[in-house]
XYZ file of C-alpha atoms in Angstrom:
472
model
C 239.444 -116.687 79.982
C 240.799 -118.999 82.710
C 240.176 -122.544 83.833
C 238.624 -125.462 81.897
C 237.404 -124.404 78.492
C 240.062 -121.749 77.965
C 242.454 -121.993 75.046
C 245.444 -122.156 77.381
C 243.924 -124.920 79.508
C 243.962 -127.150 76.425
C 247.728 -126.638 76.157
C 248.572 -127.270 79.796
C 248.657 -131.070 79.540
C 249.923 -131.045 75.958
C 253.413 -132.662 75.905
C 254.494 -130.121 73.279
C 254.066 -127.433 75.920
C 257.278 -128.593 77.617
C 259.238 -127.803 74.431
C 257.436 -124.484 74.084
C 258.223 -123.489 77.663
C 261.923 -124.287 77.248
C 261.950 -122.079 74.169
C 260.047 -119.306 75.969
C 262.468 -119.467 78.902
C 265.429 -118.995 76.572
C 263.788 -115.946 74.987
C 263.000 -114.551 78.443
C 266.586 -115.095 79.588
C 267.828 -113.215 76.520
C 266.142 -110.056 77.825
C 268.872 -108.147 79.730
C 266.775 -107.427 82.822
C 265.291 -110.918 83.062
C 268.642 -112.562 82.333
C 270.312 -110.569 85.110
C 267.541 -111.392 87.593
C 267.882 -115.087 86.751
C 271.658 -115.248 86.995
C 271.810 -113.345 90.293
C 268.765 -114.748 92.093
C 267.364 -117.892 90.550
C 267.986 -121.491 91.625
C 267.400 -122.869 88.116
C 271.020 -124.068 87.787
C 271.459 -125.827 91.146
C 267.833 -126.843 91.736
C 266.129 -127.073 88.321
C 263.531 -129.693 89.284
C 262.423 -127.711 92.293
C 262.112 -124.638 90.108
C 260.119 -126.633 87.527
C 257.638 -127.885 90.086
C 257.136 -124.434 91.611
C 256.537 -122.995 88.132
C 253.891 -125.609 87.363
C 252.135 -125.017 90.685
C 252.106 -121.269 90.072
C 250.786 -121.574 86.511
C 248.079 -123.987 87.647
C 246.941 -121.438 90.239
C 247.067 -118.497 87.825
C 245.241 -120.224 84.959
C 242.796 -122.209 87.103
C 239.141 -121.378 87.480
C 239.249 -120.088 91.085
C 239.432 -116.294 91.076
C 240.422 -116.048 94.766
C 243.313 -118.498 94.269
C 244.454 -116.525 91.222
C 244.404 -113.195 93.077
C 246.297 -114.675 96.021
C 248.925 -116.200 93.743
C 249.327 -112.916 91.858
C 250.002 -111.128 95.143
C 252.545 -113.787 96.112
C 254.342 -113.545 92.763
C 254.447 -109.767 92.975
C 255.979 -109.908 96.453
C 258.551 -112.374 95.133
C 259.389 -110.233 92.096
C 259.583 -107.044 94.173
C 262.567 -108.584 95.996
C 264.453 -109.264 92.750
C 266.296 -106.110 91.853
C 269.936 -105.135 91.619
C 272.697 -104.362 89.134
C 274.127 -106.657 86.463
C 277.827 -107.198 85.743
C 277.815 -104.225 83.343
C 276.425 -101.893 85.987
C 272.928 -101.784 84.484
C 270.011 -101.921 86.944
C 267.460 -104.703 86.736
C 264.069 -104.948 88.388
C 261.736 -107.951 88.140
C 258.776 -105.570 88.527
C 259.691 -103.640 85.374
C 256.457 -103.523 83.309
C 258.218 -104.002 79.977
C 260.136 -107.044 81.188
C 257.002 -108.607 82.685
C 255.114 -108.041 79.439
C 257.953 -109.747 77.553
C 257.584 -112.874 79.713
C 253.927 -113.135 78.704
C 254.810 -112.354 75.086
C 257.294 -115.225 74.918
C 254.707 -117.687 76.237
C 252.142 -116.607 73.653
C 254.604 -116.603 70.746
C 256.079 -119.963 71.774
C 252.591 -121.506 71.934
C 251.891 -120.270 68.408
C 255.283 -121.555 67.205
C 254.677 -124.908 68.943
C 251.500 -125.423 66.932
C 253.126 -124.332 63.678
C 256.172 -126.588 64.058
C 254.012 -129.611 64.851
C 252.002 -129.155 61.658
C 248.842 -127.767 63.246
C 249.000 -123.962 63.032
C 246.407 -122.076 65.032
C 243.390 -120.741 63.182
C 243.031 -116.950 63.383
C 240.091 -117.212 65.794
C 242.006 -119.556 68.123
C 245.066 -117.298 68.022
C 242.935 -114.268 68.854
C 241.360 -116.107 71.793
C 244.728 -117.263 73.106
C 246.143 -113.751 72.857
C 243.196 -112.312 74.797
C 243.815 -114.902 77.538
C 247.490 -114.008 77.846
C 246.696 -110.296 78.029
C 244.173 -111.131 80.752
C 246.916 -113.032 82.570
C 249.116 -109.921 82.490
C 246.219 -107.878 83.845
C 245.617 -110.464 86.597
C 249.206 -109.870 87.718
C 248.285 -106.237 88.283
C 250.012 -104.891 85.160
C 248.395 -102.716 82.533
C 247.467 -105.032 79.660
C 248.424 -102.127 77.416
C 252.077 -103.078 77.831
C 251.255 -105.693 75.195
C 249.737 -104.614 71.863
C 245.968 -104.830 71.597
C 245.697 -107.540 68.955
C 247.739 -110.363 67.381
C 248.180 -108.250 64.251
C 249.845 -105.521 66.325
C 251.762 -108.071 68.410
C 254.066 -109.343 65.648
C 255.732 -105.970 64.865
C 256.261 -105.501 68.626
C 257.775 -108.995 68.885
C 260.089 -108.434 65.901
C 261.264 -105.120 67.367
C 262.014 -106.733 70.735
C 263.994 -109.518 69.077
C 265.934 -107.087 66.916
C 266.612 -104.333 69.452
C 266.304 -105.632 73.028
C 267.486 -109.232 73.237
C 271.110 -110.099 73.963
C 273.271 -113.179 74.292
C 273.077 -113.117 78.083
C 274.901 -115.418 80.457
C 271.599 -116.891 81.661
C 270.578 -117.736 78.102
C 273.916 -119.443 77.379
C 273.693 -121.475 80.600
C 270.240 -122.750 79.657
C 271.323 -123.700 76.146
C 274.811 -125.079 76.743
C 275.132 -126.063 80.394
C 271.781 -126.814 81.962
C 270.751 -129.773 79.814
C 274.250 -131.238 79.522
C 274.750 -131.163 83.307
C 271.156 -131.518 84.475
C 271.130 -133.390 87.806
C 268.837 -136.360 88.189
C 265.419 -135.538 89.607
C 265.103 -136.594 93.253
C 263.013 -139.663 92.484
C 265.690 -141.003 90.087
C 268.666 -140.070 92.226
C 269.483 -143.736 92.798
C 270.001 -144.483 89.095
C 273.079 -142.391 88.193
C 274.234 -144.534 85.255
C 270.770 -144.674 83.712
C 270.282 -140.924 84.143
C 273.723 -140.055 82.757
C 273.122 -142.201 79.679
C 269.744 -140.660 78.957
C 271.023 -137.134 79.575
C 273.973 -137.658 77.220
C 271.528 -138.436 74.422
C 268.629 -136.110 75.200
C 270.533 -133.050 76.453
C 272.276 -132.096 73.186
C 269.100 -132.835 71.203
C 266.957 -130.553 73.371
C 269.559 -127.794 73.183
C 269.926 -128.117 69.401
C 266.216 -128.084 68.597
C 265.660 -125.168 70.984
C 268.327 -123.137 69.178
C 266.849 -124.105 65.790
C 263.393 -122.909 66.878
C 264.577 -119.414 67.889
C 264.009 -116.438 65.560
C 266.648 -116.456 62.832
C 267.684 -112.773 63.269
C 268.418 -113.399 66.927
C 270.319 -116.628 66.206
C 272.597 -114.744 63.832
C 273.157 -111.809 66.162
C 273.812 -114.029 69.176
C 276.216 -116.242 67.207
C 274.200 -119.400 67.853
C 275.429 -122.242 65.634
C 273.538 -123.553 62.632
C 273.715 -127.354 62.560
C 272.863 -129.191 59.352
C 269.732 -131.264 59.596
C 268.538 -129.835 62.912
C 265.545 -128.061 61.351
C 264.266 -131.411 60.097
C 265.015 -133.030 63.459
C 263.193 -130.219 65.253
C 260.035 -130.635 63.209
C 260.206 -134.410 63.620
C 260.460 -134.076 67.405
C 257.530 -131.668 67.576
C 255.440 -133.969 65.396
C 256.367 -137.060 67.436
C 255.687 -135.364 70.764
C 252.412 -134.025 69.408
C 251.186 -137.552 68.683
C 251.135 -138.320 72.412
C 248.146 -135.988 72.668
C 246.043 -138.820 71.280
C 246.774 -141.071 74.252
C 243.824 -141.725 76.595
C 242.840 -138.892 78.910
C 244.719 -138.952 82.186
C 247.801 -140.719 80.832
C 249.748 -137.485 80.551
C 249.144 -134.746 83.118
C 251.845 -132.130 83.410
C 251.360 -131.369 87.091
C 251.402 -135.084 88.022
C 254.616 -135.593 86.057
C 256.231 -132.566 87.719
C 255.210 -133.822 91.165
C 256.519 -137.323 90.401
C 259.917 -136.020 89.288
C 260.261 -133.954 92.465
C 259.359 -136.779 94.863
C 261.969 -137.537 97.478
C 263.007 -141.219 97.703
C 262.111 -140.979 101.410
C 258.589 -139.799 100.634
C 255.637 -141.855 101.795
C 253.968 -141.365 98.406
C 253.135 -144.803 96.903
C 254.870 -143.832 93.654
C 258.114 -143.126 95.506
C 257.866 -146.450 97.333
C 257.474 -148.265 94.018
C 260.596 -146.628 92.618
C 262.485 -147.301 95.857
C 261.577 -150.984 95.588
C 262.787 -151.018 91.982
C 266.039 -149.361 93.043
C 266.581 -152.030 95.706
C 266.055 -154.772 93.139
C 268.581 -153.132 90.815
C 271.066 -152.784 93.677
C 270.725 -156.505 94.429
C 271.293 -157.310 90.777
C 274.347 -155.065 90.765
C 275.697 -156.778 93.873
C 275.286 -160.164 92.185
C 277.151 -158.939 89.120
C 279.991 -157.653 91.281
C 280.260 -161.050 92.972
C 280.868 -162.870 89.693
C 283.081 -160.248 88.028
C 286.568 -159.068 88.992
C 285.550 -155.435 89.449
C 286.897 -153.671 92.556
C 284.303 -153.077 95.289
C 282.698 -149.672 95.510
C 283.708 -147.672 98.610
C 281.145 -147.444 101.368
C 279.949 -143.954 102.326
C 281.687 -142.480 105.328
C 279.658 -142.592 108.535
C 279.557 -140.065 111.309
C 281.988 -140.442 114.173
C 279.203 -141.632 116.464
C 278.205 -144.328 114.001
C 274.970 -142.496 113.242
C 273.953 -140.499 110.217
C 276.212 -139.925 107.217
C 277.748 -136.449 107.191
C 278.805 -134.110 104.450
C 282.115 -132.356 104.463
C 281.966 -128.594 104.912
C 282.549 -128.056 101.181
C 279.842 -130.558 100.243
C 277.398 -128.877 102.593
C 278.298 -125.516 101.093
C 277.615 -126.766 97.546
C 274.541 -128.867 98.324
C 272.696 -126.633 100.787
C 274.088 -123.123 101.139
C 274.895 -122.234 97.512
C 271.309 -122.285 96.286
C 272.033 -120.294 93.114
C 274.985 -122.478 92.123
C 277.435 -119.633 91.492
C 280.091 -120.927 93.903
C 279.501 -118.274 96.589
C 277.184 -117.714 99.515
C 275.352 -114.405 99.139
C 272.027 -112.953 100.185
C 270.183 -114.381 97.124
C 271.089 -117.894 98.350
C 269.417 -117.372 101.712
C 266.537 -115.511 100.043
C 266.041 -118.605 97.866
C 265.689 -120.725 101.020
C 263.089 -118.323 102.406
C 261.316 -118.297 99.041
C 261.154 -122.103 98.869
C 259.778 -122.434 102.394
C 257.289 -119.610 101.851
C 256.076 -121.332 98.681
C 255.717 -124.724 100.344
C 253.772 -123.262 103.243
C 251.818 -120.894 100.948
C 252.480 -117.985 103.301
C 250.737 -114.643 103.175
C 251.885 -111.397 104.724
C 253.144 -110.772 107.370
C 254.447 -114.324 107.935
C 256.359 -114.304 104.654
C 258.151 -111.065 105.530
C 258.977 -112.396 109.014
C 260.697 -115.397 107.444
C 262.633 -113.255 104.966
C 263.668 -110.895 107.759
C 264.946 -113.820 109.843
C 267.047 -115.034 106.936
C 268.299 -111.482 106.331
C 269.484 -111.372 109.938
C 271.274 -114.680 109.465
C 272.973 -113.355 106.342
C 274.277 -110.324 108.257
C 275.618 -112.643 110.958
C 277.311 -114.931 108.417
C 278.776 -112.038 106.471
C 280.258 -110.498 109.612
C 281.756 -113.805 110.750
C 282.905 -115.386 107.475
C 283.535 -112.732 104.811
C 287.277 -112.538 105.461
C 288.199 -110.504 102.355
C 285.244 -108.109 102.605
C 283.977 -108.687 99.071
C 280.363 -109.026 100.196
C 280.147 -112.769 99.689
C 281.363 -115.963 101.348
C 283.407 -118.444 99.332
C 283.481 -122.185 99.949
C 287.055 -121.828 101.242
C 286.090 -119.054 103.686
C 283.202 -121.132 104.937
C 285.220 -124.350 105.331
C 288.084 -122.574 107.097
C 286.151 -120.433 109.530
C 282.971 -122.147 110.656
C 282.958 -125.269 112.821
C 279.348 -124.519 113.728
C 276.657 -122.224 112.352
C 274.215 -122.308 115.256
C 274.441 -118.631 116.200
C 271.575 -116.476 117.535
C 270.402 -115.457 114.044
C 270.143 -119.063 112.820
C 268.232 -119.974 115.981
C 265.857 -117.133 115.139
C 265.388 -118.578 111.617
C 264.473 -121.945 113.160
C 262.003 -120.323 115.562
C 260.285 -118.268 112.861
C 260.114 -121.286 110.551
C 258.445 -123.257 113.338
C 255.959 -120.451 114.010
C 254.886 -120.053 110.367
C 254.582 -123.839 109.980
C 252.478 -124.098 113.146
C 249.360 -122.663 111.509
C 247.054 -123.117 114.494
C 249.562 -121.684 116.976
C 249.315 -124.553 119.461
C 253.119 -124.774 119.799
C 253.196 -128.187 118.117
C 253.454 -129.182 114.455
C 250.845 -131.798 113.643
C 250.890 -134.304 110.791
C 249.205 -131.985 108.254
C 251.467 -129.044 109.084
C 254.517 -131.299 108.852
C 253.443 -132.563 105.432
C 252.905 -129.008 104.171
C 256.566 -128.189 104.839
C 258.320 -131.488 104.128
C 255.829 -133.084 101.697
C 256.015 -136.384 103.535
C 254.671 -137.977 106.715
C 256.380 -137.882 110.095
C 259.590 -139.878 110.336
C 259.585 -142.601 112.969
C 261.932 -140.627 115.236
C 260.198 -137.255 114.795
C 256.924 -137.187 116.807
C 256.896 -136.471 120.516
C 254.915 -138.604 122.946
C 251.676 -136.886 121.930
C 252.246 -137.631 118.237
C 253.278 -134.084 117.252
C 256.525 -132.179 116.704
C 257.356 -129.754 119.514
C 259.084 -126.386 119.129
C 262.200 -127.552 120.967
C 262.530 -130.724 118.898
C 261.966 -128.829 115.631
C 264.521 -126.132 116.446
C 267.051 -128.724 117.607
C 266.693 -130.806 114.435
C 266.940 -127.737 112.192
C 270.103 -126.540 113.924
C 271.577 -130.054 113.827
C 271.051 -130.151 110.082
C 272.406 -126.666 109.413
C 275.449 -126.989 111.693
C 276.113 -130.740 111.825
C 275.639 -131.219 108.065
C 273.759 -134.483 108.497
C 272.298 -136.007 105.357
C 269.456 -138.211 106.550
C 266.944 -135.707 107.894
C 263.722 -134.353 106.378
C 265.549 -131.056 105.774
C 267.733 -132.599 103.082
C 264.920 -132.868 100.498
C 263.764 -129.407 101.552
C 267.036 -127.587 100.872
C 269.540 -129.863 99.121
C 267.771 -131.784 96.370
C 267.746 -130.578 92.801
């Protein structure tokens, strides 16, 4: 049911799967509990590319052929979901471990895969649909849930799906953000961050198209109830896009691999990956061409970025640092979910098990209590950008130092009090910087803690921590 040879494995590198997953995500976000968990805890607005890559890595582990990897990933996901609970803006509780909500996530993936095939002119045969449904129910069981939360067969699934659409789904804030804000304001992936004009042009064309065809593909009863607009001609456009994307499946094997594409998009320009170096070289050539054009045209010169007072690294203002680093969820405030998102990202990169993962979360929880006590001037349980900018010249208090120490300890897998090249790459996804290693070619505890505190309090841009916490 998992790994090569499974029905799902054939979809994983299918370009149509990207369209299906966008559609499934919208249907998930329309569930009140899932929508509330997303809007209060997820980084999908401020860091969509990071979220995309983590999702691909998780799905690859869950649907791969290694049973031990799958069990370990299921435990990790359950620990993550167990931390996502609270109350929505209407006072209704939400819990990411709710069995019905978790079953709905799996249901949307199955239904969107079936719809993907139908819209691209290749509907699944009954036997293939049955096999795919068995695999998705097995996936739910692998997560530790009772597979009985989904009906036992595809024939029983469709009445369940229709009932959920008619009775449970709502026009949630998370769903509206995905449809009407995310694609129109999607930041450039890290590897294309140096091409703002090119990215803005492509986004202006592709964003509205993706949003429109996603809306057109949703169940008609839900579109009517949610007040989603009907645009003339979009149904034809939608089918044309699915057909066109489906044709890329006939390209030679290896040309399109979803995990490779996700990794490429998330590469930092400072990465030592050969693909990042190629794009960096292209960016430099384009910058030279732009400089030549500016020399022969009467356009005003572009302002140079402000440098630090010591002539060293470029700094952010306090408000920029707040938006780029601290506000991980993108809601304009610093709250516990923002710091939990940092702990979650680092735990995922380092692939932590218990108890190291809990130690890191606990360290961040202590930092949140310290920040809240020092910066929450109006006592509303959150820190605004104005409160942060007005009250904190430095953030290097005892709790933040503890975060740095715990992060060092969980990165230092062999416990030798130095981070070696492999451990460094696990956290930062790149090789040592020239100014990082100590005399013995490693990264000492004191140097690591000092650099982390310098980044978090000095707001310097050019450190390895910037791709870790600030990039989209």
